[in-house]
Coordinates of N, CA and C and ligand atoms in Angstrom, one line a residue:
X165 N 26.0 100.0 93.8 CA 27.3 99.4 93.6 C 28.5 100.3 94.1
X166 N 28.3 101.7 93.6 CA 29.1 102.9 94.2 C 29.8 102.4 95.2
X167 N 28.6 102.6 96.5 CA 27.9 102.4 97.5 C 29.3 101.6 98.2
X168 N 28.8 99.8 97.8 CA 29.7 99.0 98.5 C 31.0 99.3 98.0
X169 N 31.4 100.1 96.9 CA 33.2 100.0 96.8 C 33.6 101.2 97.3
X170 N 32.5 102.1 98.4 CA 33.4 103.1 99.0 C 33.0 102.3 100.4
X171 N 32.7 101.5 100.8 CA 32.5 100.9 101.8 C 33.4 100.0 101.7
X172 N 33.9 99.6 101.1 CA 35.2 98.3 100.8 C 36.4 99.6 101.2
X173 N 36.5 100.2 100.3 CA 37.6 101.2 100.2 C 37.9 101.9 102.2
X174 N 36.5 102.5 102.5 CA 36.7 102.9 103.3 C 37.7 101.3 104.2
X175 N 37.1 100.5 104.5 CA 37.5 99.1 105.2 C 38.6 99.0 105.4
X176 N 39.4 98.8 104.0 CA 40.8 98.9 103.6 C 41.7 100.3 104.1
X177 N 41.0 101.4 104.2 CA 41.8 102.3 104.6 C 41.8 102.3 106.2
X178 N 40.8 101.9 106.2 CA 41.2 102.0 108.2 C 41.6 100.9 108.5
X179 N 41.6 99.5 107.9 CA 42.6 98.7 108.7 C 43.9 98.8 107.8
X180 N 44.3 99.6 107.4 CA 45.9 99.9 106.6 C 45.8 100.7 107.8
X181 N 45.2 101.8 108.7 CA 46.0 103.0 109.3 C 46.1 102.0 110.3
X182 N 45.1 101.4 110.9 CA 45.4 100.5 112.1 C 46.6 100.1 112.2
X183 N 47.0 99.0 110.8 CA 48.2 98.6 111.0 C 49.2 99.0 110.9
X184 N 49.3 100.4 110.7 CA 50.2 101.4 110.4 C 50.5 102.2 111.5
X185 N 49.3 102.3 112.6 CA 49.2 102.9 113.5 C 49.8 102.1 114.8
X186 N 49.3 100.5 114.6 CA 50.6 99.8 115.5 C 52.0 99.4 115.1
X187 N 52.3 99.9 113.8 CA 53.9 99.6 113.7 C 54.4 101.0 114.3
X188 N 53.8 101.7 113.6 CA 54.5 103.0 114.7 C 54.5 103.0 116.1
X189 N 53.3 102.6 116.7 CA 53.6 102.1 118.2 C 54.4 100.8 118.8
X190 N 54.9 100.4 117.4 CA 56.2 99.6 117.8 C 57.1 100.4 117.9
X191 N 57.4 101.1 116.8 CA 58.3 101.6 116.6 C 58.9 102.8 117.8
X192 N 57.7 103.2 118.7 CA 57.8 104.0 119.6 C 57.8 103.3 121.1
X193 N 57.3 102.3 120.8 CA 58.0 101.1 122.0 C 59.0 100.8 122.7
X194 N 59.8 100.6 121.0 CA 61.1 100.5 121.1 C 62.3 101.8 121.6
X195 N 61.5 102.8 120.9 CA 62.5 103.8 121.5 C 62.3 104.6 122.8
X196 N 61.1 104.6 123.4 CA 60.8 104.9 124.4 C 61.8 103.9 125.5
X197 N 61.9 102.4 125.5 CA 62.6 101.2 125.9 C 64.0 101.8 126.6
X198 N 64.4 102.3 125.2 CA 65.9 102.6 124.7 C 66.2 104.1 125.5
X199 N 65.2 105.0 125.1 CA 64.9 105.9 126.5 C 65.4 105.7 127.7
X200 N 64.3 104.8 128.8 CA 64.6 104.2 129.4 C 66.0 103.8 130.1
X201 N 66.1 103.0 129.1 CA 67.4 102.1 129.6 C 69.3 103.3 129.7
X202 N 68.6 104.0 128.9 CA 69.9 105.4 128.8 C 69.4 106.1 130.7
X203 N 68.2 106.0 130.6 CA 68.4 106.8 132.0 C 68.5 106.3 133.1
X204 N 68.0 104.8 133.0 CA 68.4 103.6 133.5 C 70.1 104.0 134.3
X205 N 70.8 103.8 132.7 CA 72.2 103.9 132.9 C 72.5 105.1 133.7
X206 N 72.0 106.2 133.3 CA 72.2 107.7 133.9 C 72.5 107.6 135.3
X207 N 71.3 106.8 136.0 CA 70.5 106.8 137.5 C 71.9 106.1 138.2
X208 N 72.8 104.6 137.1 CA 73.4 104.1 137.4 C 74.7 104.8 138.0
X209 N 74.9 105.6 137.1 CA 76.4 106.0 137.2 C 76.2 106.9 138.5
X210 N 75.2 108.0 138.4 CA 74.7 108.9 139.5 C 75.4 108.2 140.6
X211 N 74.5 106.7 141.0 CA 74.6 106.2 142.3 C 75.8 105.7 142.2
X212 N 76.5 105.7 141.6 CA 77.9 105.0 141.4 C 79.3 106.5 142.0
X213 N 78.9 107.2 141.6 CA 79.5 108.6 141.7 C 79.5 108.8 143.7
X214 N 78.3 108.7 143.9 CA 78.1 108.5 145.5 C 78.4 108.0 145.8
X215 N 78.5 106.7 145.7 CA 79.0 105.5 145.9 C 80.5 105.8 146.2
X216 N 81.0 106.3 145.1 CA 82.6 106.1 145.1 C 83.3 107.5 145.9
X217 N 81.9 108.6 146.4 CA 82.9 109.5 146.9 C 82.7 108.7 148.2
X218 N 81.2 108.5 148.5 CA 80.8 107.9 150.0 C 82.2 107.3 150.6
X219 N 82.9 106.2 149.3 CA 83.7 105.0 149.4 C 85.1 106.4 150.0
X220 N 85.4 107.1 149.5 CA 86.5 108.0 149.4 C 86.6 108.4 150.8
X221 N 85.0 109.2 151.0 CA 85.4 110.3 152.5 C 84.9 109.3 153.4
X222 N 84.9 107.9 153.1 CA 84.6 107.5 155.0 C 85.9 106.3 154.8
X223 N 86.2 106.0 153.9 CA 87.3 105.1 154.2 C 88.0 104.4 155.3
X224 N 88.3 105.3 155.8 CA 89.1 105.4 157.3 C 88.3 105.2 158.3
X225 N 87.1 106.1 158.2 CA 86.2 106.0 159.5 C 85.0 105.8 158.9
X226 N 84.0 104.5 159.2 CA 82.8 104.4 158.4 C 82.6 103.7 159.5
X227 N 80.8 103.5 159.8 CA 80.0 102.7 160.9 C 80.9 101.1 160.5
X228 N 80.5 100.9 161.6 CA 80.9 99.0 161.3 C 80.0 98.1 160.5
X229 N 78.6 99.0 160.3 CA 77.8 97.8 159.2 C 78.5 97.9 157.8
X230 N 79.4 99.3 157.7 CA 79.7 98.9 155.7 C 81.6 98.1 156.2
X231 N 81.3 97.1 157.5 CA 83.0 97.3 157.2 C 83.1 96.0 156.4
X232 N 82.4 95.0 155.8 CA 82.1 94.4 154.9 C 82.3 94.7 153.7
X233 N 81.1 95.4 153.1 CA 81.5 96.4 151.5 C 82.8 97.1 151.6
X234 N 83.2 97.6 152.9 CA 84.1 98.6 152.1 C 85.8 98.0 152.1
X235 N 85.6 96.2 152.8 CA 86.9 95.4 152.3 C 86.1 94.6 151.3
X236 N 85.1 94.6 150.7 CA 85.4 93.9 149.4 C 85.8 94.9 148.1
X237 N 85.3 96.0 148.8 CA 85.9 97.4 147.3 C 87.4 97.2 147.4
X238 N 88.0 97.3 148.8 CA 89.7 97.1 148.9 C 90.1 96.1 148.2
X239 N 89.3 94.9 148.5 CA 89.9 93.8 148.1 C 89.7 93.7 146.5
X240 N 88.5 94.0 145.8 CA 88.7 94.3 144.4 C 89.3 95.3 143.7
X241 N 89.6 96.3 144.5 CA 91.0 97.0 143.9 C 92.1 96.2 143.8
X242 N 92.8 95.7 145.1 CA 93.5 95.3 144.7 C 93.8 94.2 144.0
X243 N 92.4 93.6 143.4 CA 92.6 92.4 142.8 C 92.8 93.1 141.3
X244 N 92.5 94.0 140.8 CA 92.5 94.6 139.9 C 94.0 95.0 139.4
X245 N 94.4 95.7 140.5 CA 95.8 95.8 140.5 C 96.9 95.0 139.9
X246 N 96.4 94.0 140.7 CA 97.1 92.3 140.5 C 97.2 91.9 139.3
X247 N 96.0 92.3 138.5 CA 95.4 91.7 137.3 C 96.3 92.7 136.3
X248 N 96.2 94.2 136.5 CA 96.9 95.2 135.3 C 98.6 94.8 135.7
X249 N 99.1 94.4 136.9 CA 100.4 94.2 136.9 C 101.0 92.7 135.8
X250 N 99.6 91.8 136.1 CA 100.0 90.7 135.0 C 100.1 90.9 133.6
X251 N 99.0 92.1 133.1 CA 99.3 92.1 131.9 C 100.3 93.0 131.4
X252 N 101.5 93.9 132.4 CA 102.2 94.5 132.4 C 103.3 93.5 132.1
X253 N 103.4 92.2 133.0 CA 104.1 91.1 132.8 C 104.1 90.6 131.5
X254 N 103.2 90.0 131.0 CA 103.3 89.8 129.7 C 103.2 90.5 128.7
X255 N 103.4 91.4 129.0 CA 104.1 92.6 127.9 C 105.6 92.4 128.4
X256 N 106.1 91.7 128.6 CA 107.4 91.7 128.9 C 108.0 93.6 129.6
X257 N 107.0 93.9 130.3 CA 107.1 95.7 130.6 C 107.3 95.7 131.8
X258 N 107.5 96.9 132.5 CA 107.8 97.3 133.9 C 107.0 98.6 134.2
X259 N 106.4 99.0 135.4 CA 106.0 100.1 135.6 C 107.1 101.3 136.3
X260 N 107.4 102.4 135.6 CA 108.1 103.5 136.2 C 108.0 103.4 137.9
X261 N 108.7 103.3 138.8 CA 108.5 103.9 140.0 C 108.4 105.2 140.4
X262 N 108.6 105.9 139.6 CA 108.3 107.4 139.9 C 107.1 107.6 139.1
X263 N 106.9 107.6 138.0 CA 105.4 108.3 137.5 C 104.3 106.9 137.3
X264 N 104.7 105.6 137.2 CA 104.0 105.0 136.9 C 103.5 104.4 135.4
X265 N 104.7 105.2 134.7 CA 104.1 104.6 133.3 C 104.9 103.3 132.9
X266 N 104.3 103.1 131.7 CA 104.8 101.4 131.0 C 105.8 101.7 130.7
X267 N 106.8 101.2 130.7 CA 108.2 101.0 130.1 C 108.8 100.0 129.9
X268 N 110.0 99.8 129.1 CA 110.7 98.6 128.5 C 111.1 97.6 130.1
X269 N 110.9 96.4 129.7 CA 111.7 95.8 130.9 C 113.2 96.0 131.0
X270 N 113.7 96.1 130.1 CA 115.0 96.1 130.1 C 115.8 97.6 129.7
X271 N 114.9 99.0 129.9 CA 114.8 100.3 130.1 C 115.7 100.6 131.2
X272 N 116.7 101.4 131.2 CA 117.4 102.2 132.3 C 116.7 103.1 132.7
X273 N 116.1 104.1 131.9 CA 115.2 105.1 132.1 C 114.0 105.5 131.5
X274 N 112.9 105.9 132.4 CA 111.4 106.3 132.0 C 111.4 107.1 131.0
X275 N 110.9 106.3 129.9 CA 110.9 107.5 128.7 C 109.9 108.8 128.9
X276 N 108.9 108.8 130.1 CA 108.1 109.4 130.7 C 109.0 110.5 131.1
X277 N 109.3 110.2 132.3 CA 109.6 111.7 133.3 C 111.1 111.2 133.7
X278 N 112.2 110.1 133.3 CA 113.7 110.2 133.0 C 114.1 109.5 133.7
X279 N 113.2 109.4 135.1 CA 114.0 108.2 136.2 C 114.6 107.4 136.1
X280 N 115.5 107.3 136.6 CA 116.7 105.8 136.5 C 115.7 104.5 136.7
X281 N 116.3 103.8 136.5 CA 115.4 102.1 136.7 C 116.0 101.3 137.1
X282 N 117.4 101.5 137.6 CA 118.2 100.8 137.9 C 117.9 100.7 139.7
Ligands
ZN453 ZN1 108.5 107.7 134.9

């Protein structure tokens, strides 16, 4: 009788580690994933960094196959532009012409760096 209740016992103990042993390899699933995806991001910015000096030092002069990409980067700057100047508008605000900062619409001078606004 011993016998079968350390054979039960044993049973119990190894399917408890089993199942113990795949929550932890959940648990390391998940963060291995999460791993991943940070380096994922890492790899992203990297190429992005290239990207944006690539975009910087050939601007002017680049083969004619990026002359495609390199007016839609123009063109989404400037749309971008477009976009921070509207919410400058409804801020009822103005941008400094000399430094570029926010200021009152109705400001004589840049509280920034003093320029007249008139
Ligand atoms: Zn200013």
């Amino acid at each position: 009788m011993d016998e079968f209740f350390d054979k039960v016992s044993d049973t119990v103990m190894t399917a408890g580690k089993v199942v113990s042993d795949k929550a932890k390899n959940v648990t390391d699933i998940t963060k291995t994933k999460y791993e991943i995806t940070t380096k994922q991001n890492e790899l992203k910015a990297k190429y992005a960094l290239i990207g944006e000096r690539f975009f910087e030092e050939n601007k002017d002069n680049h083969d004619e196959s990026y002359d495609e990409i390199f007016a839609d980067i123009e063109q989404l700057k400037d749309d971008i532009e477009d976009l921070n100047d509207r919410i400058v508008n409804l801020k009822g605000a103005k941008l400094c012409p000399s430094c570029g900062a926010e200021v009152s619409e109705k400001a004589n001078f840049c509280n920034k760096c003093g320029a007249s606004l008139n």
